[in-house]
Short mmCIF file of C-alpha atoms in Angstrom, two decimals:
data_model
loop_
_atom_site.label_atom_id
_atom_site.label_comp_id
_atom_site.label_asym_id
_atom_site.label_seq_id
_atom_site.Cartn_x
_atom_site.Cartn_y
_atom_site.Cartn_z
CA UNK A 1 -25.08 4.24 -1.46
CA UNK A 2 -26.42 5.38 1.89
CA UNK A 3 -24.58 6.58 4.97
CA UNK A 4 -25.63 3.32 6.64
CA UNK A 5 -23.46 1.36 4.20
CA UNK A 6 -20.32 3.31 5.05
CA UNK A 7 -20.98 3.20 8.79
CA UNK A 8 -21.95 -0.48 9.16
CA UNK A 9 -18.50 -1.64 10.38
CA UNK A 10 -18.61 -3.16 13.88
CA UNK A 11 -15.99 -1.60 16.16
CA UNK A 12 -15.43 -4.14 18.89
CA UNK A 13 -12.30 -5.43 20.65
CA UNK A 14 -11.60 -7.87 17.82
CA UNK A 15 -11.73 -5.00 15.31
CA UNK A 16 -9.30 -2.96 17.40
CA UNK A 17 -6.80 -5.81 17.45
CA UNK A 18 -7.25 -6.58 13.74
CA UNK A 19 -6.87 -2.90 12.87
CA UNK A 20 -3.67 -2.61 14.93
CA UNK A 21 -2.22 -5.71 13.23
CA UNK A 22 -3.17 -4.46 9.74
CA UNK A 23 -1.78 -0.97 10.40
CA UNK A 24 1.43 -2.60 11.63
CA UNK A 25 1.63 -4.69 8.44
CA UNK A 26 1.15 -1.58 6.32
CA UNK A 27 3.90 0.31 8.17
CA UNK A 28 6.29 -2.62 8.03
CA UNK A 29 5.61 -2.90 4.28
CA UNK A 30 6.82 0.68 3.77
CA UNK A 31 9.87 0.28 6.01
CA UNK A 32 10.83 -2.91 4.18
CA UNK A 33 10.32 -1.25 0.80
CA UNK A 34 12.22 1.93 1.65
CA UNK A 35 15.11 0.16 3.36
CA UNK A 36 15.46 -2.55 0.69
CA UNK A 37 14.57 -5.34 3.11
CA UNK A 38 13.19 -7.65 0.44
CA UNK A 39 13.31 -10.72 2.71
CA UNK A 40 10.80 -9.08 5.06
CA UNK A 41 8.84 -7.55 2.18
CA UNK A 42 8.21 -10.96 0.63
CA UNK A 43 6.69 -12.37 3.82
CA UNK A 44 3.84 -9.85 3.71
CA UNK A 45 2.02 -11.47 0.79
CA UNK A 46 0.06 -14.66 0.31
CA UNK A 47 1.63 -17.09 -2.15
CA UNK A 48 -1.03 -16.24 -4.77
CA UNK A 49 -1.19 -12.51 -4.05
CA UNK A 50 -1.84 -9.98 -6.78
CA UNK A 51 0.07 -6.70 -7.03
CA UNK A 52 -0.93 -3.84 -9.30
CA UNK A 53 1.10 -0.67 -9.76
CA UNK A 54 1.87 1.86 -12.49
CA UNK A 55 3.80 -0.67 -14.60
CA UNK A 56 1.12 -3.36 -14.54
CA UNK A 57 -0.34 -6.23 -12.58
CA UNK A 58 1.48 -9.37 -11.46
CA UNK A 59 0.42 -12.42 -9.47
CA UNK A 60 2.37 -14.71 -7.17
CA UNK A 61 5.15 -13.89 -4.73
CA UNK A 62 8.00 -14.54 -7.17
CA UNK A 63 6.49 -12.21 -9.79
CA UNK A 64 5.74 -9.56 -7.16
CA UNK A 65 9.33 -9.67 -5.95
CA UNK A 66 10.69 -9.38 -9.51
CA UNK A 67 8.39 -6.41 -10.20
CA UNK A 68 9.28 -4.63 -6.97
CA UNK A 69 13.03 -5.16 -7.44
CA UNK A 70 12.74 -3.77 -10.97
CA UNK A 71 10.75 -0.81 -9.66
CA UNK A 72 13.36 -0.12 -6.98
CA UNK A 73 16.13 -0.18 -9.60
CA UNK A 74 14.28 2.25 -11.88
CA UNK A 75 13.47 4.58 -8.98
CA UNK A 76 17.16 4.64 -8.01
CA UNK A 77 17.98 5.72 -11.55
CA UNK A 78 15.22 8.35 -11.66
CA UNK A 79 15.57 10.09 -8.29
CA UNK A 80 18.98 11.73 -7.91
CA UNK A 81 20.22 14.26 -5.37
CA UNK A 82 21.99 17.40 -6.60
CA UNK A 83 25.32 15.54 -6.63
CA UNK A 84 23.93 12.89 -8.96
CA UNK A 85 23.72 10.18 -6.29
CA UNK A 86 20.60 8.08 -5.86
CA UNK A 87 18.25 10.06 -3.64
CA UNK A 88 16.88 8.65 -0.42
CA UNK A 89 13.22 7.89 -1.05
CA UNK A 90 10.72 7.48 1.78
CA UNK A 91 7.04 6.58 1.58
CA UNK A 92 4.56 7.95 4.11
CA UNK A 93 1.21 6.44 4.97
CA UNK A 94 -1.38 9.11 5.69
CA UNK A 95 -4.86 8.02 6.81
CA UNK A 96 -6.30 4.55 6.55
CA UNK A 97 -9.82 3.13 6.53
CA UNK A 98 -10.06 -0.59 7.35
CA UNK A 99 -12.98 -3.01 7.12
CA UNK A 100 -12.77 -6.44 8.71
CA UNK A 101 -15.10 -9.40 8.24
CA UNK A 102 -13.80 -12.53 9.91
CA UNK A 103 -10.49 -13.53 8.32
CA UNK A 104 -10.81 -11.05 5.45
CA UNK A 105 -10.10 -7.32 5.44
CA UNK A 106 -10.03 -4.39 3.03
CA UNK A 107 -8.22 -1.07 3.26
CA UNK A 108 -8.14 2.28 1.57
CA UNK A 109 -5.20 4.47 2.51
CA UNK A 110 -3.58 7.62 1.19
CA UNK A 111 0.18 7.58 0.66
CA UNK A 112 2.80 9.98 -0.55
CA UNK A 113 6.53 9.80 -1.04
CA UNK A 114 9.34 12.23 -0.73
CA UNK A 115 13.03 12.19 -1.50
CA UNK A 116 16.07 14.30 -0.76
CA UNK A 117 16.26 15.45 -4.37
CA UNK A 118 15.39 19.08 -3.64
CA UNK A 119 17.81 22.01 -3.52
CA UNK A 120 20.55 21.42 -0.94
CA UNK A 121 19.40 17.77 -0.74
CA UNK A 122 16.21 18.97 0.94
CA UNK A 123 13.07 16.88 0.96
CA UNK A 124 10.79 17.26 -1.99
CA UNK A 125 7.37 15.68 -2.19
CA UNK A 126 7.21 13.55 -5.28
CA UNK A 127 4.20 11.37 -5.83
CA UNK A 128 1.00 10.40 -4.03
CA UNK A 129 -1.94 8.08 -4.33
CA UNK A 130 -4.26 5.53 -2.78
CA UNK A 131 -3.63 1.95 -1.65
CA UNK A 132 -6.56 -0.40 -2.26
CA UNK A 133 -5.89 -3.63 -0.38
CA UNK A 134 -7.45 -7.00 0.23
CA UNK A 135 -6.02 -8.97 3.13
CA UNK A 136 -6.52 -12.41 4.59
CA UNK A 137 -5.56 -13.88 7.92
CA UNK A 138 -3.27 -16.89 7.42
CA UNK A 139 -2.17 -18.88 10.46
CA UNK A 140 -3.19 -15.97 12.70
CA UNK A 141 -1.30 -13.34 10.68
CA UNK A 142 -2.66 -10.70 8.29
CA UNK A 143 -1.18 -10.79 4.77
CA UNK A 144 -1.85 -8.91 1.56
CA UNK A 145 -3.77 -11.00 -0.95
CA UNK A 146 -4.08 -8.03 -3.26
CA UNK A 147 -2.39 -4.63 -3.25
CA UNK A 148 -3.50 -2.09 -5.82
CA UNK A 149 -1.48 1.13 -5.91
CA UNK A 150 -3.27 4.07 -7.45
CA UNK A 151 -1.12 7.01 -8.56
CA UNK A 152 -3.06 10.27 -8.52
CA UNK A 153 -0.42 11.97 -10.68
CA UNK A 154 -0.47 9.47 -13.59
CA UNK A 155 -3.08 9.49 -16.33
CA UNK A 156 -5.29 6.41 -16.04
CA UNK A 157 -4.01 5.52 -12.53
CA UNK A 158 -6.13 7.95 -10.50
CA UNK A 159 -8.56 6.71 -7.89
CA UNK A 160 -11.43 8.67 -9.44
CA UNK A 161 -13.77 11.39 -8.22
CA UNK A 162 -15.73 9.33 -5.68
CA UNK A 163 -14.76 8.74 -2.04
CA UNK A 164 -12.64 5.54 -2.16
CA UNK A 165 -13.86 4.47 1.28
CA UNK A 166 -17.49 4.47 0.16
CA UNK A 167 -16.48 2.38 -2.84
CA UNK A 168 -14.70 -0.09 -0.57
CA UNK A 169 -17.68 -0.31 1.78
CA UNK A 170 -20.07 -0.88 -1.11
CA UNK A 171 -17.87 -3.60 -2.61
CA UNK A 172 -17.48 -5.39 0.73
CA UNK A 173 -21.18 -5.29 1.56
CA UNK A 174 -22.33 -5.94 -2.00
CA UNK A 175 -19.81 -8.65 -2.83
#
């Protein structure tokens, strides 16, 4: 793959608006997830969306919601503060690369999470990984059609040794 492949994105006014809308969607996703706002969370996916995370892959909004609710329950049981109460877990989006072609878009973003499960209920970084997303514009609004969550700390769930952005660019241009 050449440098031209990774740099062939057109950065015009439409891209700036699309990028802002996609970044807003990604931030709202994390706020909804961390604050248990499942009504908002559900609206961020197409009806036939696919969602892949450490426990598997599901398709369709109803199955995504069941999987995420189950995940949230297990996380609440796993992360405890020093008093034994469920810890407060917060996800953080680091840097994001976004490609847009018409009404389709792709992202690669690094994420990490932290919780107040450290000594004295201090923040402790827990896990981290890569989001690999496919998005579509539906009725003027960007939605996830596929969200793949890579977990760099779990065997078999790592993003791999290659730059994920170059992989995204190659897949978009080649496919």
